[in-house]
Short mmCIF file of C-alpha atoms in Angstrom, two decimals:
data_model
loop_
_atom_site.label_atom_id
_atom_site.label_comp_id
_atom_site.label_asym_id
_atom_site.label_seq_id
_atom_site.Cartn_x
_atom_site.Cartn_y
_atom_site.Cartn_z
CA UNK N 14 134.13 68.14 17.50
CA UNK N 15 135.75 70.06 14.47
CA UNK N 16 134.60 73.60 14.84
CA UNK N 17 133.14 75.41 11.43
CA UNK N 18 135.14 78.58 10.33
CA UNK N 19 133.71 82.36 11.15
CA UNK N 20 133.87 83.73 7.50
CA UNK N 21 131.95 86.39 8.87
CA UNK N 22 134.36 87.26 11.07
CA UNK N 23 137.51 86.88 8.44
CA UNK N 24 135.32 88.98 6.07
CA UNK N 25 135.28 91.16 8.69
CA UNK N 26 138.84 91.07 9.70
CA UNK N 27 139.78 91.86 5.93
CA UNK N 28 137.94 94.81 6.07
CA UNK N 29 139.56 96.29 8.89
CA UNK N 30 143.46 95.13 7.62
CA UNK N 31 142.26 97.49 4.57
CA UNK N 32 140.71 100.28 6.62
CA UNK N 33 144.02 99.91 8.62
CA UNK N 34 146.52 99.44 5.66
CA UNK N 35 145.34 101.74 3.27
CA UNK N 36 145.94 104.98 5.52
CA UNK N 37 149.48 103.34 6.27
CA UNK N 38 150.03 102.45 2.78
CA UNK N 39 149.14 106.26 1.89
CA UNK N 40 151.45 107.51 4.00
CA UNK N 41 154.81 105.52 3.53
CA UNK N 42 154.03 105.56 -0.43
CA UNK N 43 154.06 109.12 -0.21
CA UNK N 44 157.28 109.13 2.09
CA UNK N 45 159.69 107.59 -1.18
CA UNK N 46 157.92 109.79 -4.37
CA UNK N 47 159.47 113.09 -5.10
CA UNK N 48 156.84 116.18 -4.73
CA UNK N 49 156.18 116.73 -8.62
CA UNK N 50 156.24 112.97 -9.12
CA UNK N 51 153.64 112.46 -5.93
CA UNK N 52 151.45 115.59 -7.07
CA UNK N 53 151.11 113.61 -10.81
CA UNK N 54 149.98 110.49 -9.92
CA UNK N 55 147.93 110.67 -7.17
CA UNK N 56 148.12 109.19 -3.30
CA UNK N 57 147.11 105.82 -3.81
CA UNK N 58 149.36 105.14 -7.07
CA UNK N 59 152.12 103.04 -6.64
CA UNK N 60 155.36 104.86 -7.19
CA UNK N 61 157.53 104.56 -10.42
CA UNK N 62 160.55 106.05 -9.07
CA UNK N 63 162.17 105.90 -5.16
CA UNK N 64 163.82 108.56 -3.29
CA UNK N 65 165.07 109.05 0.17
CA UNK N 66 165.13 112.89 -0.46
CA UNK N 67 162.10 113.75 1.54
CA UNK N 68 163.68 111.95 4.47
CA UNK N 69 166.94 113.66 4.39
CA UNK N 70 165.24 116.85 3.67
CA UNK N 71 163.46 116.80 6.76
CA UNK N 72 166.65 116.40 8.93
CA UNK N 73 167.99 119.40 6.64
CA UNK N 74 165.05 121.26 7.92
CA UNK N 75 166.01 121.30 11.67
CA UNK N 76 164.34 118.69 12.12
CA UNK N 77 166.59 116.62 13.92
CA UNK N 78 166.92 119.34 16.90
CA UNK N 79 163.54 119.11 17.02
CA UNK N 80 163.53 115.12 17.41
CA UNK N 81 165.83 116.21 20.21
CA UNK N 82 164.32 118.06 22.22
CA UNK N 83 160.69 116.01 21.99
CA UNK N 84 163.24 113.25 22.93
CA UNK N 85 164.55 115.14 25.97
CA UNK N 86 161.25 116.34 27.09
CA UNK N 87 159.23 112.92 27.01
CA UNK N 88 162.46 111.06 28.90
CA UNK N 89 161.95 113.98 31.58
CA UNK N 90 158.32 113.42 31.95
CA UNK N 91 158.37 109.85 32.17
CA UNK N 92 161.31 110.32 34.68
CA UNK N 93 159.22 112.66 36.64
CA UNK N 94 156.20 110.69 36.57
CA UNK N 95 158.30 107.01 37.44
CA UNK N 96 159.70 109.25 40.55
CA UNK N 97 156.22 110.54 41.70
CA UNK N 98 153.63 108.16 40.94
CA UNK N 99 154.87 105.36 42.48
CA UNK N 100 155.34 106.33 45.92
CA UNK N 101 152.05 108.36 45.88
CA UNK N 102 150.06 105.48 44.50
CA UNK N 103 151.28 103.05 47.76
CA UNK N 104 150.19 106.04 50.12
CA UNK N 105 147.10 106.11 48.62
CA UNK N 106 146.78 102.68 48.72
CA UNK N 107 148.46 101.09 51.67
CA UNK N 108 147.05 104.75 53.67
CA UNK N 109 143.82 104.12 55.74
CA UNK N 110 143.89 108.09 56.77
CA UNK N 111 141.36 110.20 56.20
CA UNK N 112 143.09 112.99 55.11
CA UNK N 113 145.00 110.82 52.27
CA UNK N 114 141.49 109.64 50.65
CA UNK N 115 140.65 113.42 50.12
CA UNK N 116 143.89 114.62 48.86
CA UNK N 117 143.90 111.55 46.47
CA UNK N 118 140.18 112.82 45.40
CA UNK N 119 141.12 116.51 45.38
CA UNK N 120 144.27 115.35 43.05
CA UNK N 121 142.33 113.79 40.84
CA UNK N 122 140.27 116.71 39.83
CA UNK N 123 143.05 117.16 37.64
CA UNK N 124 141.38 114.83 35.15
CA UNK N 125 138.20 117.49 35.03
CA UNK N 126 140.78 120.81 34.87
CA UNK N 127 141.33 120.88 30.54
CA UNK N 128 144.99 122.69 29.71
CA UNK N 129 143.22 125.20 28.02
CA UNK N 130 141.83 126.52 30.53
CA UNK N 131 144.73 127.38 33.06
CA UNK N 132 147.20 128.23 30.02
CA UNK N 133 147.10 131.64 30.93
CA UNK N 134 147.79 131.24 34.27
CA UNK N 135 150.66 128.91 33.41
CA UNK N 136 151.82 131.20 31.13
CA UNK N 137 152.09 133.96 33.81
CA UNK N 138 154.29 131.08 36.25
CA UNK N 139 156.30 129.93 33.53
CA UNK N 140 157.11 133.67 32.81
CA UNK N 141 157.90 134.49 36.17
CA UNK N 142 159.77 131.67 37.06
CA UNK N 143 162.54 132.53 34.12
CA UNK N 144 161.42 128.81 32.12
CA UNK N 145 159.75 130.56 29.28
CA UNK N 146 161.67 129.12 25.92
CA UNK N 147 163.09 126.61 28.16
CA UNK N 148 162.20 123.17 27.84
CA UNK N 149 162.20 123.14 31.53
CA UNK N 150 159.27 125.30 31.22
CA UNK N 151 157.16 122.57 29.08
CA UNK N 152 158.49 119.45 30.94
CA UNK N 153 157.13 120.53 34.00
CA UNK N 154 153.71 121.33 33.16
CA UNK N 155 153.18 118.76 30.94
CA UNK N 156 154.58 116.15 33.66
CA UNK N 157 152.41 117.87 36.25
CA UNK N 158 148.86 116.86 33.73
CA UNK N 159 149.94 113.00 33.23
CA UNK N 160 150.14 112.77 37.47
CA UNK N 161 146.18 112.31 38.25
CA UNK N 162 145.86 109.75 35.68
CA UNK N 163 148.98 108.20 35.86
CA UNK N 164 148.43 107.97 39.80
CA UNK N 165 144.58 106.57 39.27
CA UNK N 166 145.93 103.90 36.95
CA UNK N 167 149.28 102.21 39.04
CA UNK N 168 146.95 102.36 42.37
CA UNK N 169 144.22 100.47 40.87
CA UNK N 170 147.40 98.14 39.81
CA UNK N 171 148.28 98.27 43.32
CA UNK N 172 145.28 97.31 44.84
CA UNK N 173 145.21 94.16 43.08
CA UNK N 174 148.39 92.88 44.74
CA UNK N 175 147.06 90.44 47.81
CA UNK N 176 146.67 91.74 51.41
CA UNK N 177 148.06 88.17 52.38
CA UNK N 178 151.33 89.30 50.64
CA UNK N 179 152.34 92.33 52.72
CA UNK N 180 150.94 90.22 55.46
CA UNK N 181 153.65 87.84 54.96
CA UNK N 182 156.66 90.38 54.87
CA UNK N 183 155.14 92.31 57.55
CA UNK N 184 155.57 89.42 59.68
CA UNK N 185 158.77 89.24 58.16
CA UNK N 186 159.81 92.25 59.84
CA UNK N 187 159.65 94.23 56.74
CA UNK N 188 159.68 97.47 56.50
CA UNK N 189 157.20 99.99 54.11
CA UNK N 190 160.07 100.88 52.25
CA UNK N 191 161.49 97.07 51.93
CA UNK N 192 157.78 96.16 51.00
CA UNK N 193 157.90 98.86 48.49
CA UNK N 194 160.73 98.27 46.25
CA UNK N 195 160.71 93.92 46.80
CA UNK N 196 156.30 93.16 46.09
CA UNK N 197 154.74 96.63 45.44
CA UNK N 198 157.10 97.45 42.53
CA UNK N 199 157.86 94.18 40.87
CA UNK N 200 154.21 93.11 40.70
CA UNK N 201 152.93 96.74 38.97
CA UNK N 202 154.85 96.04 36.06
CA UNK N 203 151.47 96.19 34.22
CA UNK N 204 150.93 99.35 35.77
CA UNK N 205 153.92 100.95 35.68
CA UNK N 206 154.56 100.40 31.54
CA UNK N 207 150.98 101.87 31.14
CA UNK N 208 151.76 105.11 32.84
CA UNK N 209 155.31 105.02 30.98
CA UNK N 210 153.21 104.81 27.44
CA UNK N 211 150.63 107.21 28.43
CA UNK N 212 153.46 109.62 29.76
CA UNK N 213 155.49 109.03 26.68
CA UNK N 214 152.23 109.72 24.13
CA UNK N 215 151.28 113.10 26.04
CA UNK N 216 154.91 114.33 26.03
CA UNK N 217 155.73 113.67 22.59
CA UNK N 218 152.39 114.57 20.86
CA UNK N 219 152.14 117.37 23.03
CA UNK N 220 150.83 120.93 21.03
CA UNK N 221 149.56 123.51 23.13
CA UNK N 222 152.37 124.03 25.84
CA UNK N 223 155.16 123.82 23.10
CA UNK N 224 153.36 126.82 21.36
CA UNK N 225 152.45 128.62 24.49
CA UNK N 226 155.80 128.66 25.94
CA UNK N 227 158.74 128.25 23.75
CA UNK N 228 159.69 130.34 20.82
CA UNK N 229 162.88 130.31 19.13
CA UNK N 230 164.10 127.44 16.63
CA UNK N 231 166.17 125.86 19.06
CA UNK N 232 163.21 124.79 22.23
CA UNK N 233 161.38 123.75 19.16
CA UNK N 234 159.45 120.64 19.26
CA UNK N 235 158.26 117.66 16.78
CA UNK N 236 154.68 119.17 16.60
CA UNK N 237 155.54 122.95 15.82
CA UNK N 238 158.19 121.55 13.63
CA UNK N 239 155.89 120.23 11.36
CA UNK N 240 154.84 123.46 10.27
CA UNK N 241 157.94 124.16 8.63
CA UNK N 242 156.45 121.93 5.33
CA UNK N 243 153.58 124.53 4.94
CA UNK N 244 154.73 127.91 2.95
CA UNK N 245 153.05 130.24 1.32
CA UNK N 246 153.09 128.42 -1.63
CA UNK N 247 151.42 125.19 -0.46
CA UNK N 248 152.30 122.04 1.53
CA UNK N 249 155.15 119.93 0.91
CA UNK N 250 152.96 117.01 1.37
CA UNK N 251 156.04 114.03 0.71
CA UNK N 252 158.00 115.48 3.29
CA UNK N 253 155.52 116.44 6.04
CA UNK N 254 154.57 112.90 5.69
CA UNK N 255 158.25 111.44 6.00
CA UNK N 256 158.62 113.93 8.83
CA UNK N 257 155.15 112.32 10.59
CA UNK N 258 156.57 108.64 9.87
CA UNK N 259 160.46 109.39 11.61
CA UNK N 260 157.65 110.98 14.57
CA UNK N 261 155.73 107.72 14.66
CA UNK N 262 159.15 105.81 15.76
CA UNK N 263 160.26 106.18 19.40
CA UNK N 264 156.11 105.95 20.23
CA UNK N 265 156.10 102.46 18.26
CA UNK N 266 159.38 101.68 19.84
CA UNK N 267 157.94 102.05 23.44
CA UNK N 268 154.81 100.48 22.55
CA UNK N 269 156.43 97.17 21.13
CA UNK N 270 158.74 97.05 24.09
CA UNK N 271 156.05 97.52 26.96
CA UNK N 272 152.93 96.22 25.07
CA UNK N 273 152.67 92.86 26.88
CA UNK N 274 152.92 94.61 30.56
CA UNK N 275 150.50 97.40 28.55
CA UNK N 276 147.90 95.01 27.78
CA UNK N 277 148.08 93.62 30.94
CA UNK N 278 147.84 96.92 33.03
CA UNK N 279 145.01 97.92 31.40
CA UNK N 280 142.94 94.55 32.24
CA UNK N 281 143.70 95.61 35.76
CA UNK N 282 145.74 92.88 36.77
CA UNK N 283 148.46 94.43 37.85
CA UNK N 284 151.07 92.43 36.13
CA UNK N 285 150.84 89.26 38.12
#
């Protein structure tokens, strides 16, 4: 039987591409219009005349160290977390101890703890521990917030994996670490590219341990660098904007790359 078309839901479609589009639309327009020329016309007017100067201006603002080091601290994070996670997650999961239930509930009331509220305290450790200005100093925090989730997230991938399987290779003669790195890893792809994205976003939209701990120009990151458009004359709205699109890149890049196994670790199936 032919089926009848949903014009409701293509009306309804259309309406989100423009609630979508028009933001995006905004944005990149802006990104190719000199400042006077943007300022004149308006947001939503389609530009008369293209330039590439509020892209190159942004590099000429530091920007590119700045693209640095958010690139160096969200490759450390997601290294930290890809070390970490993993092997915790098949304790927690493979584990029928006591004691590893409760430290796996007593690590996850990380979720409840906010930033803000230990930042002075991590201020004072940071200090002490010689990492202030150092990008060592906001890896390592910001790494130590993504483990609770990223740990609740790859076991639940875990879990999914059958019983029947590490049956199998335990009669094998397998050993936990064998079993680890040939079924456990391989089938929590899913898993493991959703705690690589989540990672990835906290790391390189991170704001509030950039401006706690770091300072000078050169441990600057993306989101403090961003400021630089804003003077005490106004907003350099073109090239904020051109600044926020080269941003959006590496985050898109990781999404298009992992968005299959993303999709699939967040239906909870583990990759399979």
């Amino acid at each position: 039987m032919r089926r009848r078309p949903n014009y409701l839901a293509g009306v309804g479609s259309l309406i989100w591409l423009f609630l979508i589009g028009l933001p995006l639309y905004v944005m990149l327009v802006a990104t190719v219009q000199p400042q006077s020329k943007y300022s004149q016309n308006g947001p939503v007017s389609f530009p008369r005349s293209f330039t590439l100067e509020n892209y190159t201006g942004a590099f000429d603002s530091g920007f590119g160290q700045y693209f640095l080091n958010t690139l160096i601290v969200t490759a450390c994070v997601i290294g930290l977390v890809l070390l970490l996670v993993p092997p915790l997650a098949y304790a927690i999961v493979r584990s029928r101890s006591r004691i590893t239930s409760q430290i796996f509930r007593l690590f996850l009331l990380g979720l409840a703890i906010p930033a803000q509220a230990v930042i002075v305290p991590m201020f004072y450790l940071i200090s002490k521990a010689g990492l202030y200005d150092n990008l060592l100093g906001v890896i390592l925090p910001t790494a130590a917030f993504c483990l609770p989730m990223s740990a609740l997230i790859l076991s639940g991938a875990m879990r999914d994996i059958s019983p029947e399987l590490f049956e199998a290779m335990a009669m094998d003669g397998a050993s936990p670490r064998r079993m680890f790195f040939q079924l456990v890893v391989p089938l929590s792809g899913g898993g493991l590219s959703t705690i690589v994205v989540f990672s990835a976003l906290q790391a390189w939209n991170g704001f509030l341990f950039p401006l706690v701990l770091t300072q000078s120009e050169s441990t600057k990151l993306i989101t403090l660098g961003l400021y630089n458009f804003q003077t005490e004359h106004g907003i350099n709205i073109p090239g904020l904007l051109a600044a926020v699109v080269l941003s959006m890149v590496p985050v898109l890049l990781v999404y298009l790359f992992a968005r299959r196994a993303l999709v699939q670790g967040l239906m909870g199936v583990g990759g399979k």
